[in-house]
Short mmCIF file of C-alpha atoms and ligand atoms in Angstrom, two decimals:
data_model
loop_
_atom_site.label_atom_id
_atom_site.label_comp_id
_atom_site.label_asym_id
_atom_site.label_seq_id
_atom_site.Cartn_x
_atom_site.Cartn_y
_atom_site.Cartn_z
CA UNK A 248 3.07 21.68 42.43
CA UNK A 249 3.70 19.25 40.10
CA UNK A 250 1.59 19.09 36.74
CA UNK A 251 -0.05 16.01 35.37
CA UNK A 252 1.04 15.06 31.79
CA UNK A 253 -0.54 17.16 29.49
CA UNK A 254 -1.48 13.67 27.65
CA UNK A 255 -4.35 13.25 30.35
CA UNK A 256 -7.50 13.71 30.01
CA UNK A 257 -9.57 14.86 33.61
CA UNK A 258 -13.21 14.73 34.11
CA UNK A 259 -15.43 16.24 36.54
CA UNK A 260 -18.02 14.34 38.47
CA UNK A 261 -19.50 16.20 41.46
CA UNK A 262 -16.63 18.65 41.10
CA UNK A 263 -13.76 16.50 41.18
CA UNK A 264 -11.67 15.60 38.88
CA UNK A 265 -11.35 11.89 37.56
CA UNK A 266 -8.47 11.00 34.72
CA UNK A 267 -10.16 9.43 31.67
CA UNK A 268 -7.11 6.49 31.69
CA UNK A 269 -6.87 2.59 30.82
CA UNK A 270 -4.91 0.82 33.04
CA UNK A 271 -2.18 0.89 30.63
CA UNK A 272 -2.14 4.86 30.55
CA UNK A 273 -2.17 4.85 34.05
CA UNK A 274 0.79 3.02 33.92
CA UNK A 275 2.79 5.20 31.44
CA UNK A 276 2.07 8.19 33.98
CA UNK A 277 3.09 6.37 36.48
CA UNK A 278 6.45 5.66 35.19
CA UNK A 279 6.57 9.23 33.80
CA UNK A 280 6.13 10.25 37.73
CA UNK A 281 8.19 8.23 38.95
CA UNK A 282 10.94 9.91 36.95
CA UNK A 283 9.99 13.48 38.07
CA UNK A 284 11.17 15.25 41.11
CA UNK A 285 9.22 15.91 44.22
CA UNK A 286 6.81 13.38 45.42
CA UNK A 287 3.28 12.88 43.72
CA UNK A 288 -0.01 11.61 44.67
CA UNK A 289 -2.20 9.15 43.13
CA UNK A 290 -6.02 8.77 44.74
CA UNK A 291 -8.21 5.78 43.70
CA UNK A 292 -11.54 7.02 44.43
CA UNK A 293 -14.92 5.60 44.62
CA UNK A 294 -18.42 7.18 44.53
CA UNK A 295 -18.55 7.50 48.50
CA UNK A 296 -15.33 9.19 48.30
CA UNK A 297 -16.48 11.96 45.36
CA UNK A 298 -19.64 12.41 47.19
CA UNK A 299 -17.78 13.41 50.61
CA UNK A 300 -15.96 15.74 48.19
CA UNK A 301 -18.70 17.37 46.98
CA UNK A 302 -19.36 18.10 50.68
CA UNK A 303 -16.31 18.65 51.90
CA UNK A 304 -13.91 21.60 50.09
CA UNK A 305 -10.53 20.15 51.71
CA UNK A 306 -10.92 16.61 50.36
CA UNK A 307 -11.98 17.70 47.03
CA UNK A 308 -8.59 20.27 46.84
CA UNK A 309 -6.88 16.91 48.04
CA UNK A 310 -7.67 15.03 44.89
CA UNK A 311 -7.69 18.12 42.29
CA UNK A 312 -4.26 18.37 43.35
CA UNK A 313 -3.39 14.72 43.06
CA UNK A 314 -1.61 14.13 39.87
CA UNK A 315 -3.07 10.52 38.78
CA UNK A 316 -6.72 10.46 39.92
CA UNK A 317 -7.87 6.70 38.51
CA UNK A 318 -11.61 6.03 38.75
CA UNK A 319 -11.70 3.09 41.47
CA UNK A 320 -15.42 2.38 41.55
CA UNK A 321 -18.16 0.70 38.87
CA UNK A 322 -20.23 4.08 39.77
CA UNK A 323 -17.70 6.26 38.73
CA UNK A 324 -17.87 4.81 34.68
CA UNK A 325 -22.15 4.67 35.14
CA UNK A 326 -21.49 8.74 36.26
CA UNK A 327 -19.20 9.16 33.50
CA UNK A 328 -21.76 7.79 30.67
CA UNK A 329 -24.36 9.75 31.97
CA UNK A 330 -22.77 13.14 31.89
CA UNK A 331 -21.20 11.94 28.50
CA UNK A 332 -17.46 12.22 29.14
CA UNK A 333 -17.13 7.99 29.23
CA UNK A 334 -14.21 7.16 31.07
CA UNK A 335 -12.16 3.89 28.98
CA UNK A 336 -12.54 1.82 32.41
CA UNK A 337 -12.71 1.30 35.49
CA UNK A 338 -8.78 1.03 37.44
CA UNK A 339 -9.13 -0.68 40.41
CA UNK A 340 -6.70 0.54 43.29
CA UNK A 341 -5.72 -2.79 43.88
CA UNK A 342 -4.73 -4.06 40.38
CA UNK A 343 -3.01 -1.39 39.40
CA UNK A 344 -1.18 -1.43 42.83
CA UNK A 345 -0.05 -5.41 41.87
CA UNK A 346 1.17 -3.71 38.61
CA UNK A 347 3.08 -1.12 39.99
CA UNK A 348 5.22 -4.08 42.51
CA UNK A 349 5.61 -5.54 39.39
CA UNK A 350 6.80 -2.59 37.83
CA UNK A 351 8.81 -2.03 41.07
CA UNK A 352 10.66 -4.93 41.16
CA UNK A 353 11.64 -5.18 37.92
CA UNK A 354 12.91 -1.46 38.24
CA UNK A 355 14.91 -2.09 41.45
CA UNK A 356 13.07 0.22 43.40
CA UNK A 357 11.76 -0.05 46.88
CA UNK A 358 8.15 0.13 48.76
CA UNK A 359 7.19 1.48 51.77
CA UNK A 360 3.63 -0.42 53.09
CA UNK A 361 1.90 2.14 56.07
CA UNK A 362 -1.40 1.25 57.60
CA UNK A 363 -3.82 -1.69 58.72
CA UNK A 364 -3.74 -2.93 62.03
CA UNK A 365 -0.51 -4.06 63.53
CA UNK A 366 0.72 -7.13 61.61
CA UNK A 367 -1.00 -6.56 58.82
CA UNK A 368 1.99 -4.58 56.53
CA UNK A 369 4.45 -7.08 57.54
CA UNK A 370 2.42 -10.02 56.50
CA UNK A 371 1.26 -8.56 52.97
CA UNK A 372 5.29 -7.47 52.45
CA UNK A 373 5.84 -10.90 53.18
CA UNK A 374 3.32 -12.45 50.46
CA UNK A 375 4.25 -9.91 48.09
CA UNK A 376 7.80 -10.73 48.35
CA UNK A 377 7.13 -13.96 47.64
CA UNK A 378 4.53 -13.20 44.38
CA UNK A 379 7.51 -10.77 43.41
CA UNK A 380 10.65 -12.20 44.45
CA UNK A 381 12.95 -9.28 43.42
CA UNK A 382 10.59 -6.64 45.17
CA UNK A 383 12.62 -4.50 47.90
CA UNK A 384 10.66 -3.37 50.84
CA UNK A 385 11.93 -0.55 52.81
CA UNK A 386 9.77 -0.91 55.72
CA UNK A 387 6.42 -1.03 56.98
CA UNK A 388 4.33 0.32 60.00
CA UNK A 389 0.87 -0.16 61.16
CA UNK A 390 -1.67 2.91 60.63
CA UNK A 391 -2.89 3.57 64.16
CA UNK A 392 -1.00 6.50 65.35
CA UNK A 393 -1.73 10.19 66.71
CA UNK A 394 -1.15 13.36 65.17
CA UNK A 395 2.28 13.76 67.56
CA UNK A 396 3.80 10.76 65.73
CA UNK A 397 3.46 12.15 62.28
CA UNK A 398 6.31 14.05 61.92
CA UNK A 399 8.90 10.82 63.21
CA UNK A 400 6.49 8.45 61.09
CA UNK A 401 7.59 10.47 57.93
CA UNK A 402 10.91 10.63 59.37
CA UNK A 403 11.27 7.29 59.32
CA UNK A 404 9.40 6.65 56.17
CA UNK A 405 12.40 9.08 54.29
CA UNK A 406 14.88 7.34 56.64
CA UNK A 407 14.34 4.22 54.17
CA UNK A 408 14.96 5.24 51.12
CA UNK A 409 11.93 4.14 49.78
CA UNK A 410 11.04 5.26 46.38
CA UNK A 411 7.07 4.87 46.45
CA UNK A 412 5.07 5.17 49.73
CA UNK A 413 1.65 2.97 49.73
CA UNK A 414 -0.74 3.96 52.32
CA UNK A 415 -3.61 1.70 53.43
CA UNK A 416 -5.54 3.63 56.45
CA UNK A 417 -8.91 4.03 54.69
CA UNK A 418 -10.43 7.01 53.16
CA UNK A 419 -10.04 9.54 53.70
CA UNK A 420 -7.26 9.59 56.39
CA UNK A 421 -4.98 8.25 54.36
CA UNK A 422 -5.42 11.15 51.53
CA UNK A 423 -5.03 13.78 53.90
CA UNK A 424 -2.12 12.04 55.11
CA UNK A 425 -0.06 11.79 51.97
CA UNK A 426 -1.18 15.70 51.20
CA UNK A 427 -0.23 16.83 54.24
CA UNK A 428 3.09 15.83 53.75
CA UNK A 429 3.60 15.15 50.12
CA UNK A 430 6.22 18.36 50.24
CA UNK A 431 8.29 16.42 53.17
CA UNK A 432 8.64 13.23 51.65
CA UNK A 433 11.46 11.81 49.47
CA UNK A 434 9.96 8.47 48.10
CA UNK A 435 8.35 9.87 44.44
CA UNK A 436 5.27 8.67 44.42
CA UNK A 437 2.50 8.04 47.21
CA UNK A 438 -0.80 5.89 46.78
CA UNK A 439 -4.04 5.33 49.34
CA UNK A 440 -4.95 1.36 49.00
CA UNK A 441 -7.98 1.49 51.34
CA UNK A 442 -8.19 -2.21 52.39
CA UNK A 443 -5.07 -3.32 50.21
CA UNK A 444 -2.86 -4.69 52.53
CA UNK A 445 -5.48 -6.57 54.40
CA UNK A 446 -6.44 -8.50 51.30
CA UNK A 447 -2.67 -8.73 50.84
CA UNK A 448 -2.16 -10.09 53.90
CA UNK A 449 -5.34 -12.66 53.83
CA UNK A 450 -7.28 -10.70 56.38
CA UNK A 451 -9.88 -9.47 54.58
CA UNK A 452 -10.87 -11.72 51.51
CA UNK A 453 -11.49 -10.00 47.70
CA UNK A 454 -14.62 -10.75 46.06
CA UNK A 455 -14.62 -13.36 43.61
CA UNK A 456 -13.94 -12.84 39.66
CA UNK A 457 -17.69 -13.13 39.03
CA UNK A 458 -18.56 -10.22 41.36
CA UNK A 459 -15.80 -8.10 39.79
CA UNK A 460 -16.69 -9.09 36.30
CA UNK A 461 -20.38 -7.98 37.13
CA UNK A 462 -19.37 -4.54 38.53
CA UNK A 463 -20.90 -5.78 41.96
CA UNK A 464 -18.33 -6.05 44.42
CA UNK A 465 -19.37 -3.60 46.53
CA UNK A 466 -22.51 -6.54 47.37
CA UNK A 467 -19.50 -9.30 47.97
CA UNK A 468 -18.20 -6.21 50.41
CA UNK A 469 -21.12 -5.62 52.54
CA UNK A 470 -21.66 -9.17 53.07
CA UNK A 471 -18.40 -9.83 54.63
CA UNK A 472 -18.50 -6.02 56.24
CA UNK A 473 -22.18 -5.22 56.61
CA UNK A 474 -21.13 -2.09 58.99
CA UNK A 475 -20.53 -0.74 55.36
CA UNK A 476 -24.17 -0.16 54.96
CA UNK A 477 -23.95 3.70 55.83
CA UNK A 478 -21.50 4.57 53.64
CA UNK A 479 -22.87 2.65 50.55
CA UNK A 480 -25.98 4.36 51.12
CA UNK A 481 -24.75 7.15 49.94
CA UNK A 482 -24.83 5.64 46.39
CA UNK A 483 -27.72 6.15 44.82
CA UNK A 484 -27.66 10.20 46.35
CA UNK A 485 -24.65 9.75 44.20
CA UNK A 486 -26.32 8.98 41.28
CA UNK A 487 -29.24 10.95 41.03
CA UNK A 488 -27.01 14.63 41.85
CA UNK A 489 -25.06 13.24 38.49
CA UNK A 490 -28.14 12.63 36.97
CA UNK A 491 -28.69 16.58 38.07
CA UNK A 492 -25.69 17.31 36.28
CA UNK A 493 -25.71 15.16 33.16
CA UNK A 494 -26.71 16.56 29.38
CA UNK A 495 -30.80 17.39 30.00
CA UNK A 496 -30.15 17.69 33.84
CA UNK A 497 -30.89 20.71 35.24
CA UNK A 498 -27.19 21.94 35.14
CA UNK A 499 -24.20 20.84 33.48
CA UNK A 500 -21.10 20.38 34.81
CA UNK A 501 -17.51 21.27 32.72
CA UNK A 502 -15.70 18.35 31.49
N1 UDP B 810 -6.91 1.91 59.18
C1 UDP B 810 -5.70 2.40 59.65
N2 UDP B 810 -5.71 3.42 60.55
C2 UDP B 810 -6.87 3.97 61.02
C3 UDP B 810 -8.10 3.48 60.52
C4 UDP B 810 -8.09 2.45 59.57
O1 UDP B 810 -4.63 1.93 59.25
O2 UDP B 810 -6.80 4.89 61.83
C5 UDP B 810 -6.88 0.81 58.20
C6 UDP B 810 -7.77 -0.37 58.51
O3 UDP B 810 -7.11 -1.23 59.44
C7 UDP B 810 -7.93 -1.02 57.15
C8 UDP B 810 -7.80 0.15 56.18
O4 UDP B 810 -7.40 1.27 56.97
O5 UDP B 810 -6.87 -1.90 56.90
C9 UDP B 810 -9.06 0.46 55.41
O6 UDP B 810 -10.06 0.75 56.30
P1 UDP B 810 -11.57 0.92 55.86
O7 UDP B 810 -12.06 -0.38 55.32
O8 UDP B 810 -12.30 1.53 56.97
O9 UDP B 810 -11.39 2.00 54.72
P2 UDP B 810 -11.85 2.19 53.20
O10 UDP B 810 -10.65 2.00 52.35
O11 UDP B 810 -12.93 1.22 52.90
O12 UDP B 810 -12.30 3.59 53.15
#
């Protein structure tokens, strides 16, 4: 397995490791990646996804052996303060996925968009070809398949030459996708984009700059999907077990 730079500095919240990067380091190791052999994984998770972690062994060997883990979530940085290790900021999946087209483009390389509901890929390669007019996309394919289509899915995926894989088939199905066949595939770099391509595509509409600013998307979120509610439940359990953890809580956790 690959190594992540030695430059980069990883966290633990709940047990699972979180890179202490700007955006603009995340970007430098992303480049540096995309230069090494063998395919890598980035994860973008959020405090629902380090909580299942903490539950669930397999998902939290996924992302420890991810080698760019950027902290996608508003309770991710609160975590961070408390136990002391402040990560720089929070790296949302999505902009740093706009910067790597960007980066993509202007590289000549090629994208592969996988997941959403049928349609959805095409339409969001579409827009994104027009926001990045040089930007080469090697195919797309909806994300509603069955374990006995894997192995042709990834077939096809290394059948067109893409050089970085984005997956968008919500957590965390998509990271156990990518790990499961990280090994097998050729493009260098993988990603999980959750809801990405919907927002690409204009399905699914991203909160406005005020929410973001305000570190309260997640409310803009459960308006428009209030079947969310479960899941976001989960976040103040999240907070108090840091709290648990965090310098004067009853254990500490390594950093
Ligand atoms: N999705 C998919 N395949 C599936 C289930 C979901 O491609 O088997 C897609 C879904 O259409 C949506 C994306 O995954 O575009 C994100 O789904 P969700 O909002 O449930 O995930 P999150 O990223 O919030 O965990």
């Amino acid at each position: 397995m690959k190594k992540t730079p030695e430059t980069v500095r990883r966290i633990r919240i709940l047990g699972s490791p979180v890179d202490m990067v700007s955006a603009d380091e995340a970007m430098t190791t992303f480049a540096e990646l995309m230069e090494t052999e063998g395919c890598s994984q980035i994860v973008t998770p959020n405090s629902e996804i380090l909580w299942s972690a903490s539950k669930d062994p397999v998902l939290k060997a996924i992302i420890s052996g991810a080698e760019l883990v950027l902290p996608d979530g508003i309770g991710l940085v609160y975590a961070s303060r408390l136990l002391g290790v402040p990560l720089r900021e929070r790296v949302t999946g999505i902009d740093f996925l706009s910067r790597i087209l960007a980066w993509l483009s202007e590289n000549g390389k090629s994208v592969y968009f996988l997941g959403s509901a049928p349609g959805v890929a095409e339409k969001a390669a579409e827009n994104m070809r027009a926001r990045f007019p040089a930007l080469k996309t090697a195919g797309t394919r909806n994300g509603y398949f069955g374990p006995e289509e894997e192995a042709g899915i990834v077939a096809e995926i290394n059948a067109s030459g893409a050089d970085f894989l984005c997956v968008a088939m919500g957590s965390p199905r998509q990271e156990r996708f990518i790990s499961a066949h990280k090994a097998e595939f050729t493009a260098r770099l993988a990603i999980g984009v959750g809801g990405s391509l919907d927002i690409w595509a204009g399905t699914l509409k991203r909160a406005p700059l005020f929410f973001r600013k305000h570190g309260i998307e997640w409310l803009y979120r459960l308006a428009q999907q209030p079947r969310r509610i479960g899941r976001m439940a989960v976040l103040p359990l999240f907070m108090l077990r840091v709290l648990f953890y965090a310098p004067g809580g009853k254990k500490r956790e390594g950093t």
